[in-house]
């Protein structure tokens, strides 16, 4: 899988490998009949999982954005408080963690120095540790108490794409497993979620059909030097990663922000020169998602009044958002907690085509490396 397989760059090949990465990460671990999730390698017994008081998630870069999405999944499905930290900050924040707590280290390479240091710090303070890694027998995978491997295959491009969506799937599997272990998730709910997980690869391939549209957007916006990416709740980490992708590969400045926070400052920036990418999907079966959707519609109306240019991600068939935004990319329906895995795809494609249109070395952006093994 490590060659370019006929694609012009590893990044676009890896974006198109996401359905396979999700399939290989999810399918071996779920049983629809038993409504069960099997995470053998986690190696933390049910009693300990039931006794957990708090979970820390520590990671760097894109992997931390997966952790931010995992925070919402674990809170919703298992009712356990989660803190998410930058690995590079964790080691200096003298974290008040100890026995009875779990620290999850998310790392594609399993070799990032900051994350390795955070793992060792957490272990020295008595915390149990789980690694979510894409490289078998990597340093962090070996030293953690338990591991959940993402089966995304080798990820060559410096900007992480298929590993990221596989990390979110792995976190969802863990959250579902934890929720079942703590009797927070019924068999029916578990079975519904497993059915939705198994549908993700096909939905990911469906979203990939927006590639040509993302290429057209990149052509239209390729000279813009600044973007604002907005998302609420579990969609905020996706806004963060969409902005990071754009920065990493196209050298265009972009900021990810919680949509509700734009009125406290960033709104002063929004005019015809600063395009806004807003995640405005809606899970109609989730009342909280519907409330957030209405707020997002109101935000889009406000941005248009300020002559802002709006690129929106909306749910398929949503004519309200598409009637307001300058461009709309449609996302297939899925439960709120799984939508982020689909939403990141157009943002990855947009960043990729912006980099190509700007004539840059997409797979090897300047000043960056695939795994920062030195602190
Ligand atoms: C950066 C990579 O160097 O390290 C990012 O460019 C990645 O894509 C980050 O998210 C963390 O790496 P890892 O291997 O710990 O997930």
mmCIF file of C-alpha atoms and ligand atoms in Angstrom:
data_model
loop_
_atom_site.group_PDB
_atom_site.id
_atom_site.type_symbol
_atom_site.label_atom_id
_atom_site.label_comp_id
_atom_site.label_asym_id
_atom_site.label_seq_id
_atom_site.Cartn_x
_atom_site.Cartn_y
_atom_site.Cartn_z
ATOM 1 C CA UNK A 1 0.000 0.000 0.000
ATOM 2 C CA UNK A 2 3.015 2.283 0.429
ATOM 3 C CA UNK A 3 3.388 3.145 -3.256
ATOM 4 C CA UNK A 4 1.416 5.952 -4.911
ATOM 5 C CA UNK A 5 -0.915 3.572 -6.724
ATOM 6 C CA UNK A 6 -1.369 5.783 -9.761
ATOM 7 C CA UNK A 7 -2.350 8.853 -7.713
ATOM 8 C CA UNK A 8 -0.371 12.107 -8.271
ATOM 9 C CA UNK A 9 0.428 12.353 -4.534
ATOM 10 C CA UNK A 10 0.340 10.150 -1.452
ATOM 11 C CA UNK A 11 -2.057 12.585 0.251
ATOM 12 C CA UNK A 12 -4.847 12.206 -2.322
ATOM 13 C CA UNK A 13 -4.296 8.439 -2.422
ATOM 14 C CA UNK A 14 -4.575 8.274 1.368
ATOM 15 C CA UNK A 15 -7.720 10.456 1.342
ATOM 16 C CA UNK A 16 -9.263 7.946 -1.067
ATOM 17 C CA UNK A 17 -8.111 5.021 1.121
ATOM 18 C CA UNK A 18 -10.218 6.182 4.073
ATOM 19 C CA UNK A 19 -13.149 3.853 3.383
ATOM 20 C CA UNK A 20 -10.720 0.899 3.484
ATOM 21 C CA UNK A 21 -9.009 2.266 6.617
ATOM 22 C CA UNK A 22 -12.366 2.598 8.381
ATOM 23 C CA UNK A 23 -13.482 -0.852 7.246
ATOM 24 C CA UNK A 24 -10.263 -2.499 8.473
ATOM 25 C CA UNK A 25 -10.365 -0.631 11.802
ATOM 26 C CA UNK A 26 -14.055 -1.283 12.518
ATOM 27 C CA UNK A 27 -15.110 -4.654 11.060
ATOM 28 C CA UNK A 28 -12.757 -7.002 12.990
ATOM 29 C CA UNK A 29 -13.923 -5.485 16.271
ATOM 30 C CA UNK A 30 -17.726 -5.478 16.093
ATOM 31 C CA UNK A 31 -20.419 -8.117 16.058
ATOM 32 C CA UNK A 32 -23.862 -6.974 14.933
ATOM 33 C CA UNK A 33 -25.501 -10.202 16.185
ATOM 34 C CA UNK A 34 -24.027 -9.940 19.673
ATOM 35 C CA UNK A 35 -24.257 -6.115 19.599
ATOM 36 C CA UNK A 36 -20.734 -6.253 20.976
ATOM 37 C CA UNK A 37 -17.420 -4.447 20.546
ATOM 38 C CA UNK A 38 -14.308 -6.545 21.049
ATOM 39 C CA UNK A 39 -11.114 -4.627 21.944
ATOM 40 C CA UNK A 40 -8.836 -7.454 23.032
ATOM 41 C CA UNK A 41 -5.625 -5.445 23.000
ATOM 42 C CA UNK A 42 -6.948 -2.850 25.459
ATOM 43 C CA UNK A 43 -5.977 -5.229 28.297
ATOM 44 C CA UNK A 44 -7.783 -3.220 31.010
ATOM 45 C CA UNK A 45 -10.321 -5.358 32.863
ATOM 46 C CA UNK A 46 -14.011 -4.417 33.137
ATOM 47 C CA UNK A 47 -13.742 -3.683 36.865
ATOM 48 C CA UNK A 48 -11.073 -1.063 36.232
ATOM 49 C CA UNK A 49 -13.081 0.421 33.363
ATOM 50 C CA UNK A 50 -16.146 0.620 35.604
ATOM 51 C CA UNK A 51 -14.106 2.303 38.360
ATOM 52 C CA UNK A 52 -12.590 4.956 36.077
ATOM 53 C CA UNK A 53 -13.036 8.477 37.493
ATOM 54 C CA UNK A 54 -11.558 10.413 34.617
ATOM 55 C CA UNK A 55 -9.782 9.949 31.309
ATOM 56 C CA UNK A 56 -6.966 12.065 29.924
ATOM 57 C CA UNK A 57 -6.340 12.142 26.207
ATOM 58 C CA UNK A 58 -2.879 13.374 25.178
ATOM 59 C CA UNK A 59 -1.620 13.805 21.600
ATOM 60 C CA UNK A 60 -0.078 16.166 19.073
ATOM 61 C CA UNK A 61 -1.295 17.846 15.898
ATOM 62 C CA UNK A 62 -4.033 16.055 13.991
ATOM 63 C CA UNK A 63 -4.051 13.203 16.516
ATOM 64 C CA UNK A 64 -5.072 15.658 19.234
ATOM 65 C CA UNK A 65 -8.013 16.744 17.103
ATOM 66 C CA UNK A 66 -9.124 13.093 17.023
ATOM 67 C CA UNK A 67 -8.851 13.145 20.817
ATOM 68 C CA UNK A 68 -11.063 16.239 20.969
ATOM 69 C CA UNK A 69 -13.744 14.369 19.002
ATOM 70 C CA UNK A 70 -13.229 11.307 21.224
ATOM 71 C CA UNK A 71 -13.904 13.469 24.265
ATOM 72 C CA UNK A 72 -17.497 14.043 23.076
ATOM 73 C CA UNK A 73 -17.935 10.353 22.189
ATOM 74 C CA UNK A 74 -16.778 9.126 25.601
ATOM 75 C CA UNK A 75 -18.796 11.738 27.482
ATOM 76 C CA UNK A 76 -21.962 10.899 25.546
ATOM 77 C CA UNK A 77 -21.673 7.107 25.464
ATOM 78 C CA UNK A 78 -19.902 6.336 28.753
ATOM 79 C CA UNK A 79 -20.554 9.382 30.956
ATOM 80 C CA UNK A 80 -16.875 9.744 31.878
ATOM 81 C CA UNK A 81 -15.239 13.164 32.089
ATOM 82 C CA UNK A 82 -12.387 13.549 29.600
ATOM 83 C CA UNK A 83 -9.597 16.127 29.484
ATOM 84 C CA UNK A 84 -7.646 16.599 26.261
ATOM 85 C CA UNK A 85 -4.097 17.930 26.354
ATOM 86 C CA UNK A 86 -1.368 18.865 23.912
ATOM 87 C CA UNK A 87 1.423 16.329 24.496
ATOM 88 C CA UNK A 88 3.924 19.189 24.339
ATOM 89 C CA UNK A 89 2.133 20.919 27.232
ATOM 90 C CA UNK A 90 1.204 17.857 29.277
ATOM 91 C CA UNK A 91 4.704 17.145 30.486
ATOM 92 C CA UNK A 92 5.014 20.677 31.932
ATOM 93 C CA UNK A 93 1.529 20.950 33.432
ATOM 94 C CA UNK A 94 2.401 18.552 36.287
ATOM 95 C CA UNK A 95 -0.887 16.762 35.625
ATOM 96 C CA UNK A 96 -2.870 15.755 38.707
ATOM 97 C CA UNK A 97 -3.389 12.219 37.507
ATOM 98 C CA UNK A 98 -2.884 8.971 39.300
ATOM 99 C CA UNK A 99 -4.229 5.513 40.028
ATOM 100 C CA UNK A 100 -7.863 5.018 39.018
ATOM 101 C CA UNK A 101 -7.368 7.145 35.917
ATOM 102 C CA UNK A 102 -6.742 6.303 32.291
ATOM 103 C CA UNK A 103 -4.519 8.202 29.880
ATOM 104 C CA UNK A 104 -5.062 7.607 26.168
ATOM 105 C CA UNK A 105 -2.110 8.487 23.904
ATOM 106 C CA UNK A 106 -3.149 8.983 20.278
ATOM 107 C CA UNK A 107 -0.304 8.802 17.798
ATOM 108 C CA UNK A 108 -0.173 7.691 14.167
ATOM 109 C CA UNK A 109 3.542 6.965 14.210
ATOM 110 C CA UNK A 110 3.791 5.809 17.814
ATOM 111 C CA UNK A 111 7.138 7.621 17.970
ATOM 112 C CA UNK A 112 6.333 11.321 18.618
ATOM 113 C CA UNK A 113 8.740 12.476 21.331
ATOM 114 C CA UNK A 114 6.253 14.735 23.146
ATOM 115 C CA UNK A 115 3.678 11.950 23.262
ATOM 116 C CA UNK A 116 6.244 9.388 24.398
ATOM 117 C CA UNK A 117 7.253 11.734 27.230
ATOM 118 C CA UNK A 118 3.592 12.188 28.178
ATOM 119 C CA UNK A 119 3.089 8.403 28.243
ATOM 120 C CA UNK A 120 6.049 7.951 30.596
ATOM 121 C CA UNK A 121 4.860 10.837 32.808
ATOM 122 C CA UNK A 122 1.368 9.337 33.071
ATOM 123 C CA UNK A 123 2.759 5.884 33.905
ATOM 124 C CA UNK A 124 5.112 7.323 36.527
ATOM 125 C CA UNK A 125 2.079 8.849 38.256
ATOM 126 C CA UNK A 126 0.207 5.554 38.349
ATOM 127 C CA UNK A 127 -2.251 6.138 35.532
ATOM 128 C CA UNK A 128 -3.242 3.235 33.314
ATOM 129 C CA UNK A 129 -2.390 3.923 29.668
ATOM 130 C CA UNK A 130 -3.779 2.975 26.259
ATOM 131 C CA UNK A 131 -2.132 3.858 22.946
ATOM 132 C CA UNK A 132 -4.116 4.396 19.742
ATOM 133 C CA UNK A 133 -1.480 3.940 17.062
ATOM 134 C CA UNK A 134 -1.172 3.103 13.383
ATOM 135 C CA UNK A 135 2.221 1.386 13.660
ATOM 136 C CA UNK A 136 2.422 -2.083 15.217
ATOM 137 C CA UNK A 137 5.087 -2.415 17.934
ATOM 138 C CA UNK A 138 5.919 1.319 17.822
ATOM 139 C CA UNK A 139 7.499 2.721 20.984
ATOM 140 C CA UNK A 140 4.278 4.133 22.419
ATOM 141 C CA UNK A 141 2.243 1.041 21.459
ATOM 142 C CA UNK A 142 4.804 -1.161 23.204
ATOM 143 C CA UNK A 143 5.144 0.856 26.396
ATOM 144 C CA UNK A 144 1.417 1.527 27.011
ATOM 145 C CA UNK A 145 -0.592 -0.953 29.097
ATOM 146 C CA UNK A 146 -3.038 -1.489 26.238
ATOM 147 C CA UNK A 147 -3.329 -0.575 22.573
ATOM 148 C CA UNK A 148 -5.983 -0.034 19.900
ATOM 149 C CA UNK A 149 -4.363 -0.229 16.483
ATOM 150 C CA UNK A 150 -5.817 1.796 13.627
ATOM 151 C CA UNK A 151 -5.544 -0.425 10.555
ATOM 152 C CA UNK A 152 -5.118 2.483 8.129
ATOM 153 C CA UNK A 153 -2.062 1.067 6.375
ATOM 154 C CA UNK A 154 1.157 3.069 5.914
ATOM 155 C CA UNK A 155 0.498 6.839 5.934
ATOM 156 C CA UNK A 156 3.271 8.504 3.907
ATOM 157 C CA UNK A 157 1.976 12.054 3.423
ATOM 158 C CA UNK A 158 3.087 14.380 6.210
ATOM 159 C CA UNK A 159 -0.478 15.666 6.595
ATOM 160 C CA UNK A 160 -2.498 12.975 8.340
ATOM 161 C CA UNK A 161 -5.808 12.011 6.725
ATOM 162 C CA UNK A 162 -6.771 8.301 6.764
ATOM 163 C CA UNK A 163 -5.069 7.768 10.121
ATOM 164 C CA UNK A 164 -7.152 10.621 11.539
ATOM 165 C CA UNK A 165 -10.497 9.170 10.504
ATOM 166 C CA UNK A 166 -9.374 5.723 11.684
ATOM 167 C CA UNK A 167 -8.354 7.253 15.044
ATOM 168 C CA UNK A 168 -11.867 8.710 15.431
ATOM 169 C CA UNK A 169 -13.369 5.317 14.612
ATOM 170 C CA UNK A 170 -11.090 3.656 17.188
ATOM 171 C CA UNK A 171 -12.112 6.235 19.800
ATOM 172 C CA UNK A 172 -15.767 5.623 19.023
ATOM 173 C CA UNK A 173 -15.251 1.863 19.413
ATOM 174 C CA UNK A 174 -13.595 2.475 22.779
ATOM 175 C CA UNK A 175 -16.369 4.854 23.890
ATOM 176 C CA UNK A 176 -19.016 2.292 22.907
ATOM 177 C CA UNK A 177 -17.108 -0.510 24.678
ATOM 178 C CA UNK A 178 -16.706 1.656 27.781
ATOM 179 C CA UNK A 179 -20.373 2.636 27.708
ATOM 180 C CA UNK A 180 -21.460 -0.988 27.481
ATOM 181 C CA UNK A 181 -19.056 -2.002 30.260
ATOM 182 C CA UNK A 182 -20.493 0.741 32.480
ATOM 183 C CA UNK A 183 -24.079 -0.225 31.552
ATOM 184 C CA UNK A 184 -24.722 3.152 29.961
ATOM 185 C CA UNK A 185 -25.466 1.781 26.489
ATOM 186 C CA UNK A 186 -28.319 -0.664 25.846
ATOM 187 C CA UNK A 187 -27.954 -3.579 23.444
ATOM 188 C CA UNK A 188 -30.368 -1.926 21.022
ATOM 189 C CA UNK A 189 -28.461 1.345 21.040
ATOM 190 C CA UNK A 190 -25.183 -0.554 20.647
ATOM 191 C CA UNK A 191 -26.606 -2.532 17.734
ATOM 192 C CA UNK A 192 -27.797 0.684 16.044
ATOM 193 C CA UNK A 193 -24.389 2.287 16.432
ATOM 194 C CA UNK A 194 -22.627 -0.831 15.138
ATOM 195 C CA UNK A 195 -24.913 -0.781 12.093
ATOM 196 C CA UNK A 196 -24.009 2.900 11.545
ATOM 197 C CA UNK A 197 -20.283 2.151 11.985
ATOM 198 C CA UNK A 198 -20.497 -0.596 9.350
ATOM 199 C CA UNK A 199 -22.160 1.875 6.978
ATOM 200 C CA UNK A 200 -19.355 4.426 7.319
ATOM 201 C CA UNK A 201 -17.012 3.083 4.589
ATOM 202 C CA UNK A 202 -19.728 3.344 1.930
ATOM 203 C CA UNK A 203 -20.730 6.805 3.152
ATOM 204 C CA UNK A 204 -17.087 7.868 3.038
ATOM 205 C CA UNK A 205 -16.883 6.763 -0.587
ATOM 206 C CA UNK A 206 -20.073 8.734 -1.260
ATOM 207 C CA UNK A 207 -18.565 11.906 0.242
ATOM 208 C CA UNK A 208 -15.454 11.446 -1.917
ATOM 209 C CA UNK A 209 -17.659 12.199 -4.919
ATOM 210 C CA UNK A 210 -17.375 15.881 -3.890
ATOM 211 C CA UNK A 211 -13.694 15.849 -4.934
ATOM 212 C CA UNK A 212 -14.293 17.712 -8.216
ATOM 213 C CA UNK A 213 -16.334 20.328 -6.353
ATOM 214 C CA UNK A 214 -13.534 20.782 -3.815
ATOM 215 C CA UNK A 215 -11.082 21.194 -6.675
ATOM 216 C CA UNK A 216 -13.292 23.923 -8.177
ATOM 217 C CA UNK A 217 -13.467 25.654 -4.799
ATOM 218 C CA UNK A 218 -9.684 25.535 -4.512
ATOM 219 C CA UNK A 219 -9.402 27.070 -7.974
ATOM 220 C CA UNK A 220 -11.765 29.872 -6.963
ATOM 221 C CA UNK A 221 -10.130 30.571 -3.607
ATOM 222 C CA UNK A 222 -6.498 29.666 -4.290
ATOM 223 C CA UNK A 223 -5.276 33.249 -3.896
ATOM 224 C CA UNK A 224 -7.011 33.799 -0.560
ATOM 225 C CA UNK A 225 -4.504 34.006 2.302
ATOM 226 C CA UNK A 226 -6.739 33.574 5.318
ATOM 227 C CA UNK A 227 -9.684 31.359 6.279
ATOM 228 C CA UNK A 228 -11.835 30.816 9.362
ATOM 229 C CA UNK A 229 -13.119 27.283 10.013
ATOM 230 C CA UNK A 230 -16.079 26.982 12.386
ATOM 231 C CA UNK A 231 -17.744 24.076 14.158
ATOM 232 C CA UNK A 232 -19.830 23.506 17.300
ATOM 233 C CA UNK A 233 -19.475 20.671 19.841
ATOM 234 C CA UNK A 234 -18.006 17.537 18.240
ATOM 235 C CA UNK A 235 -17.705 19.422 14.933
ATOM 236 C CA UNK A 236 -15.268 21.951 16.435
ATOM 237 C CA UNK A 237 -12.349 19.446 16.301
ATOM 238 C CA UNK A 238 -13.152 18.981 12.604
ATOM 239 C CA UNK A 239 -12.999 22.724 12.033
ATOM 240 C CA UNK A 240 -9.642 22.658 13.843
ATOM 241 C CA UNK A 241 -8.311 19.871 11.634
ATOM 242 C CA UNK A 242 -9.654 21.418 8.431
ATOM 243 C CA UNK A 243 -7.726 24.564 9.328
ATOM 244 C CA UNK A 244 -4.579 22.594 10.224
ATOM 245 C CA UNK A 245 -4.685 20.667 6.924
ATOM 246 C CA UNK A 246 -4.869 23.937 4.983
ATOM 247 C CA UNK A 247 -1.975 25.453 6.950
ATOM 248 C CA UNK A 248 0.163 22.317 6.653
ATOM 249 C CA UNK A 249 -0.030 21.727 2.914
ATOM 250 C CA UNK A 250 -0.978 25.054 1.287
ATOM 251 C CA UNK A 251 0.748 27.476 3.718
ATOM 252 C CA UNK A 252 -2.477 29.497 3.846
ATOM 253 C CA UNK A 253 -3.250 30.814 7.321
ATOM 254 C CA UNK A 254 -6.433 29.305 8.760
ATOM 255 C CA UNK A 255 -7.954 29.205 12.194
ATOM 256 C CA UNK A 256 -10.376 26.660 13.637
ATOM 257 C CA UNK A 257 -12.834 28.182 16.099
ATOM 258 C CA UNK A 258 -15.950 27.205 18.026
ATOM 259 C CA UNK A 259 -18.810 28.734 16.020
ATOM 260 C CA UNK A 260 -20.441 30.194 19.123
ATOM 261 C CA UNK A 261 -17.269 32.083 19.953
ATOM 262 C CA UNK A 262 -17.116 34.166 16.741
ATOM 263 C CA UNK A 263 -19.229 36.885 18.379
ATOM 264 C CA UNK A 264 -16.478 37.280 20.990
ATOM 265 C CA UNK A 265 -13.881 38.678 18.615
ATOM 266 C CA UNK A 266 -13.376 36.862 15.313
ATOM 267 C CA UNK A 267 -16.583 38.360 13.892
ATOM 268 C CA UNK A 268 -14.589 41.574 13.468
ATOM 269 C CA UNK A 269 -12.520 39.743 10.850
ATOM 270 C CA UNK A 270 -15.363 38.470 8.693
ATOM 271 C CA UNK A 271 -15.913 40.381 5.468
ATOM 272 C CA UNK A 272 -15.571 39.692 1.727
ATOM 273 C CA UNK A 273 -11.815 39.124 2.151
ATOM 274 C CA UNK A 274 -12.019 36.364 4.787
ATOM 275 C CA UNK A 275 -13.991 33.246 3.713
ATOM 276 C CA UNK A 276 -15.708 31.214 6.423
ATOM 277 C CA UNK A 277 -15.936 27.426 6.265
ATOM 278 C CA UNK A 278 -18.745 26.401 8.601
ATOM 279 C CA UNK A 279 -19.840 22.906 9.581
ATOM 280 C CA UNK A 280 -23.639 23.131 9.638
ATOM 281 C CA UNK A 281 -24.769 19.509 9.441
ATOM 282 C CA UNK A 282 -27.715 18.249 11.492
ATOM 283 C CA UNK A 283 -28.660 14.903 12.990
ATOM 284 C CA UNK A 284 -32.458 15.290 12.990
ATOM 285 C CA UNK A 285 -32.713 12.450 15.554
ATOM 286 C CA UNK A 286 -30.656 14.400 18.085
ATOM 287 C CA UNK A 287 -32.489 17.389 19.632
ATOM 288 C CA UNK A 288 -29.224 19.018 20.736
ATOM 289 C CA UNK A 289 -27.942 18.771 17.169
ATOM 290 C CA UNK A 290 -31.101 20.466 15.891
ATOM 291 C CA UNK A 291 -30.634 23.350 18.341
ATOM 292 C CA UNK A 292 -27.038 23.790 17.218
ATOM 293 C CA UNK A 293 -28.169 23.647 13.600
ATOM 294 C CA UNK A 294 -30.609 26.541 14.114
ATOM 295 C CA UNK A 295 -27.795 28.551 15.725
ATOM 296 C CA UNK A 296 -25.539 27.786 12.752
ATOM 297 C CA UNK A 297 -28.197 28.987 10.290
ATOM 298 C CA UNK A 298 -28.438 32.220 12.232
ATOM 299 C CA UNK A 299 -24.637 32.557 12.136
ATOM 300 C CA UNK A 300 -24.581 32.073 8.352
ATOM 301 C CA UNK A 301 -27.243 34.774 7.914
ATOM 302 C CA UNK A 302 -25.109 37.083 10.038
ATOM 303 C CA UNK A 303 -21.934 36.387 8.051
ATOM 304 C CA UNK A 304 -23.790 37.086 4.788
ATOM 305 C CA UNK A 305 -25.002 40.416 6.202
ATOM 306 C CA UNK A 306 -21.348 41.286 6.756
ATOM 307 C CA UNK A 307 -20.720 40.377 3.094
ATOM 308 C CA UNK A 308 -18.727 37.363 4.268
ATOM 309 C CA UNK A 309 -18.227 34.469 1.866
ATOM 310 C CA UNK A 310 -19.519 31.192 3.308
ATOM 311 C CA UNK A 311 -18.562 27.630 2.396
ATOM 312 C CA UNK A 312 -20.878 25.321 4.325
ATOM 313 C CA UNK A 313 -20.922 21.599 5.050
ATOM 314 C CA UNK A 314 -24.608 20.647 5.290
ATOM 315 C CA UNK A 315 -26.668 17.489 5.534
ATOM 316 C CA UNK A 316 -27.894 16.032 2.263
ATOM 317 C CA UNK A 317 -31.151 17.633 1.157
ATOM 318 C CA UNK A 318 -30.675 20.733 3.308
ATOM 319 C CA UNK A 319 -31.975 23.544 1.094
ATOM 320 C CA UNK A 320 -31.977 26.115 3.907
ATOM 321 C CA UNK A 321 -28.182 26.226 4.328
ATOM 322 C CA UNK A 322 -27.537 25.833 0.597
ATOM 323 C CA UNK A 323 -29.911 28.732 -0.027
ATOM 324 C CA UNK A 324 -27.828 30.949 2.259
ATOM 325 C CA UNK A 325 -24.190 29.859 1.731
ATOM 326 C CA UNK A 326 -22.075 30.742 -1.285
ATOM 327 C CA UNK A 327 -21.062 27.087 -1.639
ATOM 328 C CA UNK A 328 -22.456 23.996 0.056
ATOM 329 C CA UNK A 329 -20.943 20.538 0.229
ATOM 330 C CA UNK A 330 -23.416 17.877 1.298
ATOM 331 C CA UNK A 331 -22.649 15.202 3.896
ATOM 332 C CA UNK A 332 -24.624 11.919 4.098
ATOM 333 C CA UNK A 333 -26.804 11.461 7.182
ATOM 334 C CA UNK A 334 -25.226 9.726 10.178
ATOM 335 C CA UNK A 335 -25.559 9.954 13.975
ATOM 336 C CA UNK A 336 -24.140 13.163 15.427
ATOM 337 C CA UNK A 337 -21.142 11.361 17.000
ATOM 338 C CA UNK A 338 -20.140 9.795 13.661
ATOM 339 C CA UNK A 339 -20.714 12.799 11.360
ATOM 340 C CA UNK A 340 -17.171 14.168 12.067
ATOM 341 C CA UNK A 341 -15.652 11.145 10.316
ATOM 342 C CA UNK A 342 -17.489 12.128 7.130
ATOM 343 C CA UNK A 343 -17.137 15.913 7.517
ATOM 344 C CA UNK A 344 -13.341 15.892 7.515
ATOM 345 C CA UNK A 345 -13.188 14.396 3.986
ATOM 346 C CA UNK A 346 -14.165 17.538 1.985
ATOM 347 C CA UNK A 347 -11.896 19.640 4.196
ATOM 348 C CA UNK A 348 -8.973 17.301 3.452
ATOM 349 C CA UNK A 349 -9.774 17.486 -0.270
ATOM 350 C CA UNK A 350 -10.030 21.284 -0.209
ATOM 351 C CA UNK A 351 -6.637 21.606 1.520
ATOM 352 C CA UNK A 352 -5.102 19.155 -0.957
ATOM 353 C CA UNK A 353 -6.396 20.956 -4.058
ATOM 354 C CA UNK A 354 -5.403 24.355 -2.636
ATOM 355 C CA UNK A 355 -1.831 23.053 -2.244
ATOM 356 C CA UNK A 356 -1.807 21.593 -5.764
ATOM 357 C CA UNK A 357 -3.271 24.805 -7.253
ATOM 358 C CA UNK A 358 -0.572 26.772 -5.444
ATOM 359 C CA UNK A 359 2.081 24.501 -6.944
ATOM 360 C CA UNK A 360 3.419 23.208 -3.626
ATOM 361 C CA UNK A 361 5.057 19.926 -2.585
ATOM 362 C CA UNK A 362 1.876 18.434 -1.134
ATOM 363 C CA UNK A 363 3.374 15.335 0.511
ATOM 364 C CA UNK A 364 6.436 17.065 1.946
ATOM 365 C CA UNK A 365 5.445 20.562 3.144
ATOM 366 C CA UNK A 366 8.346 22.838 4.088
ATOM 367 C CA UNK A 367 9.614 22.775 7.707
ATOM 368 C CA UNK A 368 7.458 19.729 8.628
ATOM 369 C CA UNK A 369 8.253 16.051 9.238
ATOM 370 C CA UNK A 370 5.973 13.039 9.488
ATOM 371 C CA UNK A 371 6.915 12.208 13.043
ATOM 372 C CA UNK A 372 8.654 14.658 15.383
ATOM 373 C CA UNK A 373 10.903 12.270 17.287
ATOM 374 C CA UNK A 374 12.927 15.055 18.927
ATOM 375 C CA UNK A 375 11.369 17.308 21.589
HETATM 376 C C1 LIG B 1 3.142 16.005 12.965
HETATM 377 C C2 LIG B 1 2.463 15.462 11.724
HETATM 378 O O1 LIG B 1 4.496 16.120 12.737
HETATM 379 O O2 LIG B 1 2.917 15.141 14.059
HETATM 380 C C3 LIG B 1 0.986 15.462 11.979
HETATM 381 O O3 LIG B 1 2.767 16.279 10.604
HETATM 382 C C4 LIG B 1 0.682 14.598 13.197
HETATM 383 O O4 LIG B 1 0.285 14.959 10.843
HETATM 384 C C5 LIG B 1 1.533 15.001 14.413
HETATM 385 O O5 LIG B 1 -0.673 14.737 13.537
HETATM 386 C C6 LIG B 1 1.463 13.929 15.482
HETATM 387 O O6 LIG B 1 2.080 12.766 14.952
HETATM 388 P P1 LIG B 1 1.664 11.342 15.534
HETATM 389 O O7 LIG B 1 2.454 10.338 14.744
HETATM 390 O O8 LIG B 1 2.015 11.340 17.007
HETATM 391 O O9 LIG B 1 0.170 11.210 15.332
#
